Amino acid sequence: MAEHEGSVRVDSWIWSVRLTRTRALAAAACRAGHVRVNGERVKPAQALRPGDEVRVREEGYERVVVVQKLIRKRVGATVAADCLVDNSPPRPPRELVATAGERDRGAGRPTKRERRDLDQLRGH
């Protein structure tokens, strides 16, 4: 395990501890504003330090973790668990997660009224 003093890029650390599947997805999440460190939006190259709180938003659910150890290489799930403290709220059950209104096949594009209803349902 490559443990380092100093700092590690936030996108690299998120990927290393298995919060995202690829480093490219981690960097894209940072650029899109889905990653916050200590409450601030960050760029992929932002430096992390032990004790930082990292929030990663994914599909309507937010992972909240505190950095314990800095690593640069992707490691196994058991080793990754030692590198962070997971303070995430429990995921809502799948039955309670509302599906975004799906249209019947061949129904065509939604009308303006249907679009407004869909946007209101999604919370936009």
PDB file of N, CA, C and O in Angstrom, residues 55-122:
ATOM      1  N   ARG A  55     -17.595  14.772   0.370  1.00  0.00           N
ATOM      2  CA  ARG A  55     -18.979  14.425   0.033  1.00  0.00           C
ATOM      3  C   ARG A  55     -19.047  14.175  -1.462  1.00  0.00           C
ATOM      4  O   ARG A  55     -18.691  15.043  -2.245  1.00  0.00           O
ATOM      5  N   VAL A  56     -19.516  12.976  -1.843  1.00  0.00           N
ATOM      6  CA  VAL A  56     -19.647  12.608  -3.247  1.00  0.00           C
ATOM      7  C   VAL A  56     -21.116  12.307  -3.511  1.00  0.00           C
ATOM      8  O   VAL A  56     -21.690  11.406  -2.900  1.00  0.00           O
ATOM      9  N   ARG A  57     -21.732  13.072  -4.430  1.00  0.00           N
ATOM     10  CA  ARG A  57     -23.150  12.883  -4.754  1.00  0.00           C
ATOM     11  C   ARG A  57     -23.263  11.956  -5.954  1.00  0.00           C
ATOM     12  O   ARG A  57     -22.576  12.132  -6.955  1.00  0.00           O
ATOM     13  N   GLU A  58     -24.125  10.956  -5.846  1.00  0.00           N
ATOM     14  CA  GLU A  58     -24.328  10.005  -6.936  1.00  0.00           C
ATOM     15  C   GLU A  58     -25.780   9.549  -6.948  1.00  0.00           C
ATOM     16  O   GLU A  58     -26.285   9.058  -5.952  1.00  0.00           O
ATOM     17  N   GLU A  59     -26.463   9.755  -8.054  1.00  0.00           N
ATOM     18  CA  GLU A  59     -27.829   9.268  -8.271  1.00  0.00           C
ATOM     19  C   GLU A  59     -28.771   9.578  -7.111  1.00  0.00           C
ATOM     20  O   GLU A  59     -29.424   8.695  -6.571  1.00  0.00           O
ATOM     21  N   GLY A  60     -28.816  10.822  -6.679  1.00  0.00           N
ATOM     22  CA  GLY A  60     -29.738  11.218  -5.622  1.00  0.00           C
ATOM     23  C   GLY A  60     -29.338  10.765  -4.237  1.00  0.00           C
ATOM     24  O   GLY A  60     -30.123  10.868  -3.298  1.00  0.00           O
ATOM     25  N   TYR A  61     -28.127  10.284  -4.056  1.00  0.00           N
ATOM     26  CA  TYR A  61     -27.637   9.809  -2.770  1.00  0.00           C
ATOM     27  C   TYR A  61     -26.274  10.441  -2.535  1.00  0.00           C
ATOM     28  O   TYR A  61     -25.485  10.603  -3.467  1.00  0.00           O
ATOM     29  N   GLU A  62     -25.985  10.826  -1.306  1.00  0.00           N
ATOM     30  CA  GLU A  62     -24.706  11.476  -1.020  1.00  0.00           C
ATOM     31  C   GLU A  62     -23.880  10.627  -0.068  1.00  0.00           C
ATOM     32  O   GLU A  62     -24.347  10.253   1.004  1.00  0.00           O
ATOM     33  N   ARG A  63     -22.653  10.306  -0.487  1.00  0.00           N
ATOM     34  CA  ARG A  63     -21.695   9.599   0.373  1.00  0.00           C
ATOM     35  C   ARG A  63     -20.914  10.643   1.135  1.00  0.00           C
ATOM     36  O   ARG A  63     -20.395  11.589   0.553  1.00  0.00           O
ATOM     37  N   VAL A  64     -20.820  10.481   2.454  1.00  0.00           N
ATOM     38  CA  VAL A  64     -20.062  11.397   3.300  1.00  0.00           C
ATOM     39  C   VAL A  64     -18.979  10.576   3.978  1.00  0.00           C
ATOM     40  O   VAL A  64     -19.274   9.666   4.760  1.00  0.00           O
ATOM     41  N   VAL A  65     -17.722  10.885   3.660  1.00  0.00           N
ATOM     42  CA  VAL A  65     -16.602  10.146   4.235  1.00  0.00           C
ATOM     43  C   VAL A  65     -15.565  11.118   4.779  1.00  0.00           C
ATOM     44  O   VAL A  65     -15.451  12.250   4.313  1.00  0.00           O
ATOM     45  N   VAL A  66     -14.819  10.663   5.786  1.00  0.00           N
ATOM     46  CA  VAL A  66     -13.722  11.441   6.351  1.00  0.00           C
ATOM     47  C   VAL A  66     -12.430  10.708   6.012  1.00  0.00           C
ATOM     48  O   VAL A  66     -12.314   9.495   6.210  1.00  0.00           O
ATOM     49  N   VAL A  67     -11.455  11.449   5.498  1.00  0.00           N
ATOM     50  CA  VAL A  67     -10.179  10.868   5.076  1.00  0.00           C
ATOM     51  C   VAL A  67      -9.385  10.430   6.313  1.00  0.00           C
ATOM     52  O   VAL A  67      -9.130  11.233   7.208  1.00  0.00           O
ATOM     53  N   GLN A  68      -9.000   9.157   6.365  1.00  0.00           N
ATOM     54  CA  GLN A  68      -8.147   8.642   7.427  1.00  0.00           C
ATOM     55  C   GLN A  68      -6.705   8.537   6.953  1.00  0.00           C
ATOM     56  O   GLN A  68      -5.802   8.990   7.631  1.00  0.00           O
ATOM     57  N   LYS A  69      -6.509   7.891   5.795  1.00  0.00           N
ATOM     58  CA  LYS A  69      -5.176   7.697   5.223  1.00  0.00           C
ATOM     59  C   LYS A  69      -5.191   8.165   3.779  1.00  0.00           C
ATOM     60  O   LYS A  69      -6.193   8.042   3.094  1.00  0.00           O
ATOM     61  N   LEU A  70      -4.054   8.659   3.331  1.00  0.00           N
ATOM     62  CA  LEU A  70      -3.913   9.071   1.937  1.00  0.00           C
ATOM     63  C   LEU A  70      -3.281   7.945   1.143  1.00  0.00           C
ATOM     64  O   LEU A  70      -2.228   7.425   1.535  1.00  0.00           O
ATOM     65  N   ILE A  71      -3.930   7.536   0.057  1.00  0.00           N
ATOM     66  CA  ILE A  71      -3.375   6.507  -0.815  1.00  0.00           C
ATOM     67  C   ILE A  71      -3.496   6.978  -2.252  1.00  0.00           C
ATOM     68  O   ILE A  71      -4.381   7.759  -2.582  1.00  0.00           O
ATOM     69  N   ARG A  72      -2.590   6.495  -3.093  1.00  0.00           N
ATOM     70  CA  ARG A  72      -2.616   6.882  -4.505  1.00  0.00           C
ATOM     71  C   ARG A  72      -2.982   5.717  -5.416  1.00  0.00           C
ATOM     72  O   ARG A  72      -3.415   5.933  -6.531  1.00  0.00           O
ATOM     73  N   LYS A  73      -2.792   4.504  -4.955  1.00  0.00           N
ATOM     74  CA  LYS A  73      -3.073   3.326  -5.779  1.00  0.00           C
ATOM     75  C   LYS A  73      -4.406   2.722  -5.357  1.00  0.00           C
ATOM     76  O   LYS A  73      -4.750   2.717  -4.182  1.00  0.00           O
ATOM     77  N   ARG A  74      -5.126   2.149  -6.315  1.00  0.00           N
ATOM     78  CA  ARG A  74      -6.400   1.488  -6.014  1.00  0.00           C
ATOM     79  C   ARG A  74      -6.115   0.225  -5.212  1.00  0.00           C
ATOM     80  O   ARG A  74      -5.233  -0.555  -5.558  1.00  0.00           O
ATOM     81  N   VAL A  75      -6.878   0.032  -4.157  1.00  0.00           N
ATOM     82  CA  VAL A  75      -6.647  -1.101  -3.259  1.00  0.00           C
ATOM     83  C   VAL A  75      -7.933  -1.900  -3.104  1.00  0.00           C
ATOM     84  O   VAL A  75      -8.998  -1.486  -3.554  1.00  0.00           O
ATOM     85  N   GLY A  76      -7.821  -3.051  -2.445  1.00  0.00           N
ATOM     86  CA  GLY A  76      -8.983  -3.901  -2.201  1.00  0.00           C
ATOM     87  C   GLY A  76      -9.980  -3.222  -1.273  1.00  0.00           C
ATOM     88  O   GLY A  76      -9.652  -2.278  -0.554  1.00  0.00           O
ATOM     89  N   ALA A  77     -11.208  -3.721  -1.274  1.00  0.00           N
ATOM     90  CA  ALA A  77     -12.286  -3.098  -0.507  1.00  0.00           C
ATOM     91  C   ALA A  77     -11.995  -3.081   0.994  1.00  0.00           C
ATOM     92  O   ALA A  77     -12.308  -2.106   1.677  1.00  0.00           O
ATOM     93  N   THR A  78     -11.388  -4.144   1.523  1.00  0.00           N
ATOM     94  CA  THR A  78     -11.105  -4.181   2.959  1.00  0.00           C
ATOM     95  C   THR A  78     -10.033  -3.171   3.333  1.00  0.00           C
ATOM     96  O   THR A  78     -10.127  -2.518   4.373  1.00  0.00           O
ATOM     97  N   VAL A  79      -9.012  -3.018   2.497  1.00  0.00           N
ATOM     98  CA  VAL A  79      -7.962  -2.029   2.752  1.00  0.00           C
ATOM     99  C   VAL A  79      -8.524  -0.620   2.578  1.00  0.00           C
ATOM    100  O   VAL A  79      -8.201   0.295   3.347  1.00  0.00           O
ATOM    101  N   ALA A  80      -9.382  -0.431   1.572  1.00  0.00           N
ATOM    102  CA  ALA A  80      -9.980   0.880   1.325  1.00  0.00           C
ATOM    103  C   ALA A  80     -10.835   1.321   2.513  1.00  0.00           C
ATOM    104  O   ALA A  80     -10.881   2.511   2.837  1.00  0.00           O
ATOM    105  N   ALA A  81     -11.500   0.386   3.166  1.00  0.00           N
ATOM    106  CA  ALA A  81     -12.345   0.715   4.311  1.00  0.00           C
ATOM    107  C   ALA A  81     -11.522   1.296   5.459  1.00  0.00           C
ATOM    108  O   ALA A  81     -12.027   2.103   6.249  1.00  0.00           O
ATOM    109  N   ASP A  82     -10.237   0.906   5.562  1.00  0.00           N
ATOM    110  CA  ASP A  82      -9.365   1.434   6.611  1.00  0.00           C
ATOM    111  C   ASP A  82      -8.911   2.867   6.312  1.00  0.00           C
ATOM    112  O   ASP A  82      -8.396   3.539   7.196  1.00  0.00           O
ATOM    113  N   CYS A  83      -9.063   3.313   5.079  1.00  0.00           N
ATOM    114  CA  CYS A  83      -8.570   4.633   4.670  1.00  0.00           C
ATOM    115  C   CYS A  83      -9.611   5.731   4.840  1.00  0.00           C
ATOM    116  O   CYS A  83      -9.318   6.891   4.570  1.00  0.00           O
ATOM    117  N   LEU A  84     -10.824   5.366   5.261  1.00  0.00           N
ATOM    118  CA  LEU A  84     -11.871   6.373   5.409  1.00  0.00           C
ATOM    119  C   LEU A  84     -12.819   5.982   6.522  1.00  0.00           C
ATOM    120  O   LEU A  84     -12.877   4.836   6.949  1.00  0.00           O
ATOM    121  N   VAL A  85     -13.547   6.978   7.020  1.00  0.00           N
ATOM    122  CA  VAL A  85     -14.630   6.763   7.976  1.00  0.00           C
ATOM    123  C   VAL A  85     -15.907   7.144   7.251  1.00  0.00           C
ATOM    124  O   VAL A  85     -16.056   8.287   6.816  1.00  0.00           O
ATOM    125  N   ASP A  86     -16.811   6.186   7.081  1.00  0.00           N
ATOM    126  CA  ASP A  86     -18.039   6.417   6.315  1.00  0.00           C
ATOM    127  C   ASP A  86     -19.130   6.960   7.231  1.00  0.00           C
ATOM    128  O   ASP A  86     -19.634   6.254   8.096  1.00  0.00           O
ATOM    129  N   ASN A  87     -19.491   8.225   7.040  1.00  0.00           N
ATOM    130  CA  ASN A  87     -20.560   8.859   7.815  1.00  0.00           C
ATOM    131  C   ASN A  87     -21.815   9.058   6.981  1.00  0.00           C
ATOM    132  O   ASN A  87     -22.650   9.895   7.293  1.00  0.00           O
ATOM    133  N   SER A  88     -21.952   8.287   5.903  1.00  0.00           N
ATOM    134  CA  SER A  88     -23.074   8.446   4.982  1.00  0.00           C
ATOM    135  C   SER A  88     -24.386   8.032   5.644  1.00  0.00           C
ATOM    136  O   SER A  88     -24.420   7.060   6.401  1.00  0.00           O
ATOM    137  N   PRO A  89     -25.466   8.761   5.342  1.00  0.00           N
ATOM    138  CA  PRO A  89     -26.769   8.307   5.823  1.00  0.00           C
ATOM    139  C   PRO A  89     -27.148   7.024   5.087  1.00  0.00           C
ATOM    140  O   PRO A  89     -26.640   6.768   3.989  1.00  0.00           O
ATOM    141  N   PRO A  90     -28.001   6.195   5.682  1.00  0.00           N
ATOM    142  CA  PRO A  90     -28.386   4.951   4.986  1.00  0.00           C
ATOM    143  C   PRO A  90     -29.131   5.255   3.686  1.00  0.00           C
ATOM    144  O   PRO A  90     -29.860   6.255   3.599  1.00  0.00           O
ATOM    145  N   ARG A  91     -28.927   4.393   2.696  1.00  0.00           N
ATOM    146  CA  ARG A  91     -29.620   4.564   1.411  1.00  0.00           C
ATOM    147  C   ARG A  91     -31.112   4.318   1.607  1.00  0.00           C
ATOM    148  O   ARG A  91     -31.501   3.440   2.364  1.00  0.00           O
ATOM    149  N   PRO A  92     -31.963   5.078   0.892  1.00  0.00           N
ATOM    150  CA  PRO A  92     -33.395   4.801   0.980  1.00  0.00           C
ATOM    151  C   PRO A  92     -33.697   3.467   0.300  1.00  0.00           C
ATOM    152  O   PRO A  92     -33.018   3.089  -0.651  1.00  0.00           O
ATOM    153  N   PRO A  93     -34.693   2.726   0.791  1.00  0.00           N
ATOM    154  CA  PRO A  93     -35.042   1.463   0.148  1.00  0.00           C
ATOM    155  C   PRO A  93     -35.458   1.692  -1.301  1.00  0.00           C
ATOM    156  O   PRO A  93     -36.025   2.738  -1.640  1.00  0.00           O
ATOM    157  N   ARG A  94     -35.207   0.723  -2.166  1.00  0.00           N
ATOM    158  CA  ARG A  94     -35.497   0.883  -3.594  1.00  0.00           C
ATOM    159  C   ARG A  94     -36.976   1.125  -3.865  1.00  0.00           C
ATOM    160  O   ARG A  94     -37.330   1.772  -4.828  1.00  0.00           O
ATOM    161  N   GLU A  95     -37.848   0.593  -3.005  1.00  0.00           N
ATOM    162  CA  GLU A  95     -39.279   0.769  -3.228  1.00  0.00           C
ATOM    163  C   GLU A  95     -39.670   2.238  -3.080  1.00  0.00           C
ATOM    164  O   GLU A  95     -40.613   2.701  -3.709  1.00  0.00           O
ATOM    165  N   LEU A  96     -38.955   2.980  -2.222  1.00  0.00           N
ATOM    166  CA  LEU A  96     -39.305   4.374  -1.961  1.00  0.00           C
ATOM    167  C   LEU A  96     -38.712   5.333  -2.976  1.00  0.00           C
ATOM    168  O   LEU A  96     -39.135   6.478  -3.064  1.00  0.00           O
ATOM    169  N   VAL A  97     -37.723   4.891  -3.734  1.00  0.00           N
ATOM    170  CA  VAL A  97     -37.105   5.762  -4.725  1.00  0.00           C
ATOM    171  C   VAL A  97     -38.042   5.864  -5.925  1.00  0.00           C
ATOM    172  O   VAL A  97     -38.365   4.868  -6.559  1.00  0.00           O
ATOM    173  N   ALA A  98     -38.485   7.084  -6.213  1.00  0.00           N
ATOM    174  CA  ALA A  98     -39.430   7.291  -7.312  1.00  0.00           C
ATOM    175  C   ALA A  98     -38.706   7.190  -8.644  1.00  0.00           C
ATOM    176  O   ALA A  98     -37.634   7.737  -8.824  1.00  0.00           O
ATOM    177  N   THR A  99     -39.321   6.488  -9.560  1.00  0.00           N
ATOM    178  CA  THR A  99     -38.737   6.435 -10.903  1.00  0.00           C
ATOM    179  C   THR A  99     -39.120   7.711 -11.629  1.00  0.00           C
ATOM    180  O   THR A  99     -40.223   8.225 -11.479  1.00  0.00           O
ATOM    181  N   ALA A 100     -38.212   8.224 -12.416  1.00  0.00           N
ATOM    182  CA  ALA A 100     -38.496   9.422 -13.204  1.00  0.00           C
ATOM    183  C   ALA A 100     -39.460   9.004 -14.298  1.00  0.00           C
ATOM    184  O   ALA A 100     -39.154   8.114 -15.084  1.00  0.00           O
ATOM    185  N   GLY A 101     -40.612   9.625 -14.356  1.00  0.00           N
ATOM    186  CA  GLY A 101     -41.689   9.245 -15.258  1.00  0.00           C
ATOM    187  C   GLY A 101     -41.238   8.659 -16.589  1.00  0.00           C
ATOM    188  O   GLY A 101     -40.646   9.344 -17.392  1.00  0.00           O
ATOM    189  N   GLU A 102     -41.523   7.407 -16.782  1.00  0.00           N
ATOM    190  CA  GLU A 102     -41.158   6.748 -18.026  1.00  0.00           C
ATOM    191  C   GLU A 102     -42.368   6.732 -18.949  1.00  0.00           C
ATOM    192  O   GLU A 102     -43.493   6.520 -18.516  1.00  0.00           O
ATOM    193  N   ARG A 103     -42.113   6.927 -20.232  1.00  0.00           N
ATOM    194  CA  ARG A 103     -43.193   6.968 -21.213  1.00  0.00           C
ATOM    195  C   ARG A 103     -43.325   5.611 -21.897  1.00  0.00           C
ATOM    196  O   ARG A 103     -42.364   4.873 -22.027  1.00  0.00           O
ATOM    197  N   ASP A 104     -44.532   5.340 -22.334  1.00  0.00           N
ATOM    198  CA  ASP A 104     -44.767   4.116 -23.080  1.00  0.00           C
ATOM    199  C   ASP A 104     -44.045   4.182 -24.419  1.00  0.00           C
ATOM    200  O   ASP A 104     -43.914   5.252 -25.018  1.00  0.00           O
ATOM    201  N   ARG A 105     -43.608   3.039 -24.875  1.00  0.00           N
ATOM    202  CA  ARG A 105     -42.898   2.983 -26.149  1.00  0.00           C
ATOM    203  C   ARG A 105     -43.853   3.418 -27.270  1.00  0.00           C
ATOM    204  O   ARG A 105     -44.997   2.971 -27.339  1.00  0.00           O
ATOM    205  N   GLY A 106     -43.378   4.308 -28.130  1.00  0.00           N
ATOM    206  CA  GLY A 106     -44.194   4.780 -29.238  1.00  0.00           C
ATOM    207  C   GLY A 106     -45.121   5.924 -28.885  1.00  0.00           C
ATOM    208  O   GLY A 106     -45.935   6.342 -29.700  1.00  0.00           O
ATOM    209  N   ALA A 107     -45.010   6.453 -27.658  1.00  0.00           N
ATOM    210  CA  ALA A 107     -45.903   7.529 -27.229  1.00  0.00           C
ATOM    211  C   ALA A 107     -45.466   8.887 -27.771  1.00  0.00           C
ATOM    212  O   ALA A 107     -46.196   9.862 -27.639  1.00  0.00           O
ATOM    213  N   GLY A 108     -44.276   8.956 -28.362  1.00  0.00           N
ATOM    214  CA  GLY A 108     -43.809  10.226 -28.912  1.00  0.00           C
ATOM    215  C   GLY A 108     -43.241  11.135 -27.854  1.00  0.00           C
ATOM    216  O   GLY A 108     -43.101  10.765 -26.696  1.00  0.00           O
ATOM    217  N   ARG A 109     -42.934  12.348 -28.263  1.00  0.00           N
ATOM    218  CA  ARG A 109     -42.375  13.318 -27.344  1.00  0.00           C
ATOM    219  C   ARG A 109     -43.449  13.835 -26.408  1.00  0.00           C
ATOM    220  O   ARG A 109     -44.619  13.936 -26.782  1.00  0.00           O
ATOM    221  N   PRO A 110     -43.061  14.221 -25.171  1.00  0.00           N
ATOM    222  CA  PRO A 110     -44.063  14.770 -24.262  1.00  0.00           C
ATOM    223  C   PRO A 110     -44.497  16.166 -24.714  1.00  0.00           C
ATOM    224  O   PRO A 110     -43.720  16.908 -25.306  1.00  0.00           O
ATOM    225  N   THR A 111     -45.747  16.493 -24.427  1.00  0.00           N
ATOM    226  CA  THR A 111     -46.233  17.834 -24.723  1.00  0.00           C
ATOM    227  C   THR A 111     -45.629  18.798 -23.700  1.00  0.00           C
ATOM    228  O   THR A 111     -45.020  18.386 -22.712  1.00  0.00           O
ATOM    229  N   LYS A 112     -45.811  20.084 -23.945  1.00  0.00           N
ATOM    230  CA  LYS A 112     -45.271  21.080 -23.036  1.00  0.00           C
ATOM    231  C   LYS A 112     -45.846  20.890 -21.629  1.00  0.00           C
ATOM    232  O   LYS A 112     -45.129  20.987 -20.628  1.00  0.00           O
ATOM    233  N   ARG A 113     -47.124  20.586 -21.558  1.00  0.00           N
ATOM    234  CA  ARG A 113     -47.772  20.380 -20.271  1.00  0.00           C
ATOM    235  C   ARG A 113     -47.205  19.141 -19.569  1.00  0.00           C
ATOM    236  O   ARG A 113     -46.941  19.154 -18.359  1.00  0.00           O
ATOM    237  N   GLU A 114     -47.026  18.047 -20.331  1.00  0.00           N
ATOM    238  CA  GLU A 114     -46.462  16.830 -19.756  1.00  0.00           C
ATOM    239  C   GLU A 114     -45.031  17.077 -19.281  1.00  0.00           C
ATOM    240  O   GLU A 114     -44.608  16.553 -18.244  1.00  0.00           O
ATOM    241  N   ARG A 115     -44.260  17.873 -20.041  1.00  0.00           N
ATOM    242  CA  ARG A 115     -42.887  18.203 -19.656  1.00  0.00           C
ATOM    243  C   ARG A 115     -42.863  18.959 -18.332  1.00  0.00           C
ATOM    244  O   ARG A 115     -42.059  18.667 -17.449  1.00  0.00           O
ATOM    245  N   ARG A 116     -43.769  19.927 -18.168  1.00  0.00           N
ATOM    246  CA  ARG A 116     -43.836  20.674 -16.900  1.00  0.00           C
ATOM    247  C   ARG A 116     -44.177  19.740 -15.753  1.00  0.00           C
ATOM    248  O   ARG A 116     -43.617  19.850 -14.653  1.00  0.00           O
ATOM    249  N   ASP A 117     -45.131  18.829 -15.981  1.00  0.00           N
ATOM    250  CA  ASP A 117     -45.497  17.869 -14.939  1.00  0.00           C
ATOM    251  C   ASP A 117     -44.316  16.976 -14.570  1.00  0.00           C
ATOM    252  O   ASP A 117     -44.086  16.689 -13.391  1.00  0.00           O
ATOM    253  N   LEU A 118     -43.565  16.516 -15.580  1.00  0.00           N
ATOM    254  CA  LEU A 118     -42.395  15.681 -15.320  1.00  0.00           C
ATOM    255  C   LEU A 118     -41.330  16.446 -14.540  1.00  0.00           C
ATOM    256  O   LEU A 118     -40.733  15.921 -13.591  1.00  0.00           O
ATOM    257  N   ASP A 119     -41.074  17.698 -14.930  1.00  0.00           N
ATOM    258  CA  ASP A 119     -40.084  18.517 -14.248  1.00  0.00           C
ATOM    259  C   ASP A 119     -40.495  18.764 -12.792  1.00  0.00           C
ATOM    260  O   ASP A 119     -39.658  18.717 -11.890  1.00  0.00           O
ATOM    261  N   GLN A 120     -41.785  18.983 -12.566  1.00  0.00           N
ATOM    262  CA  GLN A 120     -42.268  19.201 -11.208  1.00  0.00           C
ATOM    263  C   GLN A 120     -42.118  17.914 -10.398  1.00  0.00           C
ATOM    264  O   GLN A 120     -41.735  17.962  -9.235  1.00  0.00           O
ATOM    265  N   LEU A 121     -42.390  16.773 -11.001  1.00  0.00           N
ATOM    266  CA  LEU A 121     -42.255  15.492 -10.330  1.00  0.00           C
ATOM    267  C   LEU A 121     -40.791  15.230  -9.943  1.00  0.00           C
ATOM    268  O   LEU A 121     -40.499  14.728  -8.852  1.00  0.00           O
ATOM    269  N   ARG A 122     -39.866  15.608 -10.820  1.00  0.00           N
ATOM    270  CA  ARG A 122     -38.434  15.403 -10.555  1.00  0.00           C
ATOM    271  C   ARG A 122     -37.864  16.435  -9.601  1.00  0.00           C
ATOM    272  O   ARG A 122     -36.742  16.300  -9.151  1.00  0.00           O
TER     273      ARG A 122
END
